[in-house]
C-alpha positions as CSV (number, residue, x, y, z in Angstrom):
1,M,17.5,-3.2,-14.0
2,P,17.8,0.6,-13.6
3,K,15.7,2.0,-10.8
4,R,14.1,4.5,-13.1
5,T,12.7,1.6,-15.2
6,R,11.1,0.0,-12.2
7,T,9.8,3.3,-10.9
8,G,8.0,3.8,-14.2
9,V,6.2,0.5,-13.9
10,L,5.4,1.2,-10.2
11,A,4.0,4.6,-11.1
12,A,1.8,3.0,-13.7
13,L,0.6,0.3,-11.4
14,A,1.2,1.3,-7.9
15,V,-1.6,1.6,-5.4
16,A,-2.1,3.7,-2.4
17,G,-4.3,3.9,0.6
18,L,-5.4,6.1,3.3
19,A,-5.2,6.3,7.1
20,A,-4.3,9.0,9.5
21,G,-6.2,9.0,12.8
22,A,-9.7,9.3,14.2
23,A,-10.8,8.6,17.8
24,L,-11.0,11.6,19.9
25,T,-9.2,11.7,23.2
26,A,-11.1,12.7,26.3
27,A,-10.6,16.2,27.5
28,P,-11.8,18.4,30.4
29,A,-15.0,20.3,29.8
30,G,-14.4,23.4,27.6
31,A,-11.0,22.2,26.5
32,A,-10.3,21.4,22.8
33,T,-10.1,17.8,21.9
34,K,-7.2,16.3,19.9
35,T,-7.3,13.7,17.2
36,P,-4.4,11.4,17.7
37,A,-2.3,10.7,14.6
38,P,-2.3,7.1,13.5
39,K,1.0,5.2,13.9
40,F,3.1,3.8,11.0
41,L,4.9,0.5,10.6
42,S,8.5,0.3,11.7
43,A,11.2,-1.2,9.4
44,S,11.3,-4.4,11.4
45,Q,7.6,-5.1,10.8
46,L,8.0,-5.5,7.0
47,P,8.3,-9.0,5.5
48,P,11.9,-10.1,6.2
49,H,14.3,-9.7,3.3
50,P,16.6,-12.7,2.8
51,T,19.8,-10.7,2.3
52,S,19.2,-7.0,3.2
53,A,17.7,-5.1,6.2
54,W,14.9,-2.7,5.8
55,T,15.3,1.0,6.5
56,A,12.4,3.5,7.0
57,D,12.2,7.1,5.8
58,K,10.6,9.8,7.8
59,V,6.8,10.2,7.6
60,T,5.9,12.6,4.8
61,D,2.7,14.5,3.9
62,G,1.0,13.5,0.6
63,V,0.8,10.4,-1.5
64,P,3.9,8.6,-2.7
65,E,4.6,8.7,-6.4
66,E,4.5,5.0,-6.7
67,M,0.8,5.0,-5.5
68,Q,-0.5,7.9,-7.5
69,G,-1.0,6.1,-10.8
70,C,-3.8,3.8,-9.6
71,L,-5.2,5.4,-6.5
72,G,-4.3,9.1,-6.7
73,E,-7.8,10.2,-8.0
74,A,-9.6,8.4,-5.2
75,L,-7.4,10.2,-2.6
76,L,-7.7,13.8,-4.0
77,A,-10.2,14.8,-1.3
78,Y,-8.0,13.8,1.6
79,D,-4.9,14.9,3.5
80,S,-2.7,11.9,3.8
81,R,0.8,10.9,5.1
82,Y,3.1,8.1,4.1
83,R,6.3,6.4,4.9
84,T,8.6,4.7,2.4
85,F,10.7,1.7,3.3
86,R,13.7,0.3,1.3
87,T,16.4,-2.3,1.3
88,D,19.9,-2.2,-0.2
89,L,18.5,-4.1,-3.2
90,E,15.4,-3.2,-5.3
91,T,12.8,-4.2,-2.8
92,G,10.6,-1.4,-1.5
93,A,7.4,-0.7,0.4
94,Q,5.1,2.2,1.3
95,Q,2.4,2.7,3.9
96,L,-0.1,5.5,3.3
97,N,-2.4,6.6,6.1
98,V,-5.5,8.9,5.7
99,V,-7.9,9.9,8.4
100,V,-11.3,10.2,7.0
101,G,-13.0,10.6,10.4
102,D,-16.4,9.3,9.4
103,N,-16.8,5.5,9.6
104,A,-19.2,5.3,6.7
105,K,-17.1,7.5,4.5
106,A,-14.0,5.5,5.5
107,K,-15.7,2.3,4.6
108,A,-16.7,3.7,1.2
109,L,-13.2,4.8,0.5
110,A,-11.7,1.4,1.5
111,D,-14.2,-0.3,-0.8
112,R,-13.3,2.1,-3.7
113,L,-9.6,1.5,-3.2
114,N,-10.0,-2.3,-3.3
115,K,-12.0,-1.9,-6.6
116,E,-9.5,0.6,-8.1
117,I,-6.6,-1.9,-7.6
118,R,-8.4,-4.4,-9.8
119,R,-9.4,-1.8,-12.3
120,C,-5.9,-0.5,-12.5
121,V,-4.7,-4.0,-13.4
122,V,-7.2,-4.2,-16.2
123,R,-6.2,-0.8,-17.6
124,S,-2.5,-1.7,-17.4
125,D,-3.0,-5.0,-19.1
126,A,-4.7,-3.1,-22.0
127,D,-1.4,-1.2,-22.5
128,P,0.5,-3.0,-25.4
129,E,3.7,-2.3,-23.5
130,I,2.6,-4.1,-20.2
131,E,1.2,-7.5,-19.3
132,A,-0.6,-7.4,-15.9
133,E,-2.1,-10.2,-13.8
134,Y,-4.1,-10.0,-10.6
135,R,-4.6,-12.4,-7.7
136,S,-6.8,-11.9,-4.7
137,Y,-5.3,-13.2,-1.4
138,G,-8.5,-12.7,0.6
139,S,-9.5,-10.7,3.7
140,L,-8.0,-10.4,7.2
141,P,-10.1,-10.3,10.4
142,V,-8.4,-7.2,11.9
143,E,-10.3,-4.2,13.3
144,E,-12.9,-3.3,10.5
145,G,-11.1,-5.6,8.1
146,A,-8.3,-5.6,5.5
147,R,-8.0,-7.1,2.0
148,V,-4.8,-8.3,0.3
149,H,-4.1,-8.1,-3.4
150,G,-1.3,-9.4,-5.6
151,V,-0.2,-7.8,-8.9
152,H,2.4,-9.1,-11.4
153,T,3.6,-7.0,-14.3
154,R,5.8,-7.7,-17.2
155,A,7.0,-4.8,-19.4
156,S,8.0,-5.0,-23.1
157,W,11.4,-3.5,-22.1
158,G,12.1,-6.4,-19.8
159,A,11.0,-5.3,-16.3
160,M,9.2,-7.9,-14.3
161,D,7.7,-7.0,-10.9
162,I,5.5,-8.4,-8.2
163,H,3.5,-6.3,-5.8
164,L,1.5,-7.1,-2.8
165,I,-1.1,-4.4,-1.8
166,S,-3.4,-4.3,1.1
167,V,-6.2,-1.9,2.2
168,G,-7.3,-1.9,5.8
169,R,-9.5,0.1,8.1
170,D,-9.8,1.0,11.7
171,G,-12.9,3.1,12.3
172,G,-12.6,6.3,10.3
173,T,-9.0,5.7,9.2
174,V,-7.9,3.8,6.2
175,T,-4.3,2.5,5.6
176,V,-2.8,1.1,2.4
177,V,0.4,-1.0,2.5
178,Q,2.4,-1.9,-0.7
179,W,5.4,-4.1,-1.1
180,G,7.2,-4.7,-4.4
181,Q,10.3,-6.2,-6.0
182,M,11.5,-7.8,-9.2
183,G,10.0,-11.2,-9.8
184,D,6.6,-13.0,-10.1
185,F,4.0,-14.6,-7.9
186,T,6.4,-17.3,-6.7
187,D,8.6,-14.5,-5.2
188,A,5.7,-13.0,-3.2
189,P,5.9,-13.4,0.7
190,V,2.2,-13.6,1.0
191,K,2.1,-15.0,4.6
192,A,4.6,-12.5,5.9
193,F,2.8,-9.6,4.1
194,K,-0.5,-10.6,5.7
195,K,1.2,-10.4,9.1
196,T,2.6,-7.0,8.2
197,T,-0.9,-5.9,7.1
198,T,-2.5,-7.1,10.4
199,T,0.2,-5.3,12.3
200,A,-0.3,-2.1,10.3
201,V,-4.0,-1.9,11.0
202,D,-3.7,-2.9,14.7
203,K,-0.9,-0.3,15.2
204,L,-2.9,2.7,13.8
205,Y,-4.3,3.4,17.3
């Protein structure tokens, strides 16, 4: 399947998140404090691919195109950074980090992103060109918590994709991790993706 076809489905269905760094470091009196930048996953921390190794792009400012369709509006008020991961085949992933700074606002943002993922599936399924199905894979007890979602889409032109998306929070920082490839729910590495999500949230700081 041409990559431009899959990118179109991802752009219509992708989800993004936030996370970037909060906790202030201690500094001498009168000195300016610094906010540490949250860390990103490395390629080796993605769900193992059976035939191809993951590679990681450089960290980039903004929101990846694949995530803008569903979550872009929720992220307009924030500066964010992301990293894209890829294999030699058509399996890809993104991690988006946004530092909100305020715990209450970060919680509200994470809650909104979790809701927007489900709303996006409903909107996509209403499109006569796309069938979309949602599954919840529950929450994870890491830092302030994370939630894992599954989305399967089938397009009228033949594209069939499976995505796993998680939203996690550590204090005032939110991170969103997305994994996707051709296939359906039977192709989703849910257990490995939950491990990746836990690592992503733990690794922020």
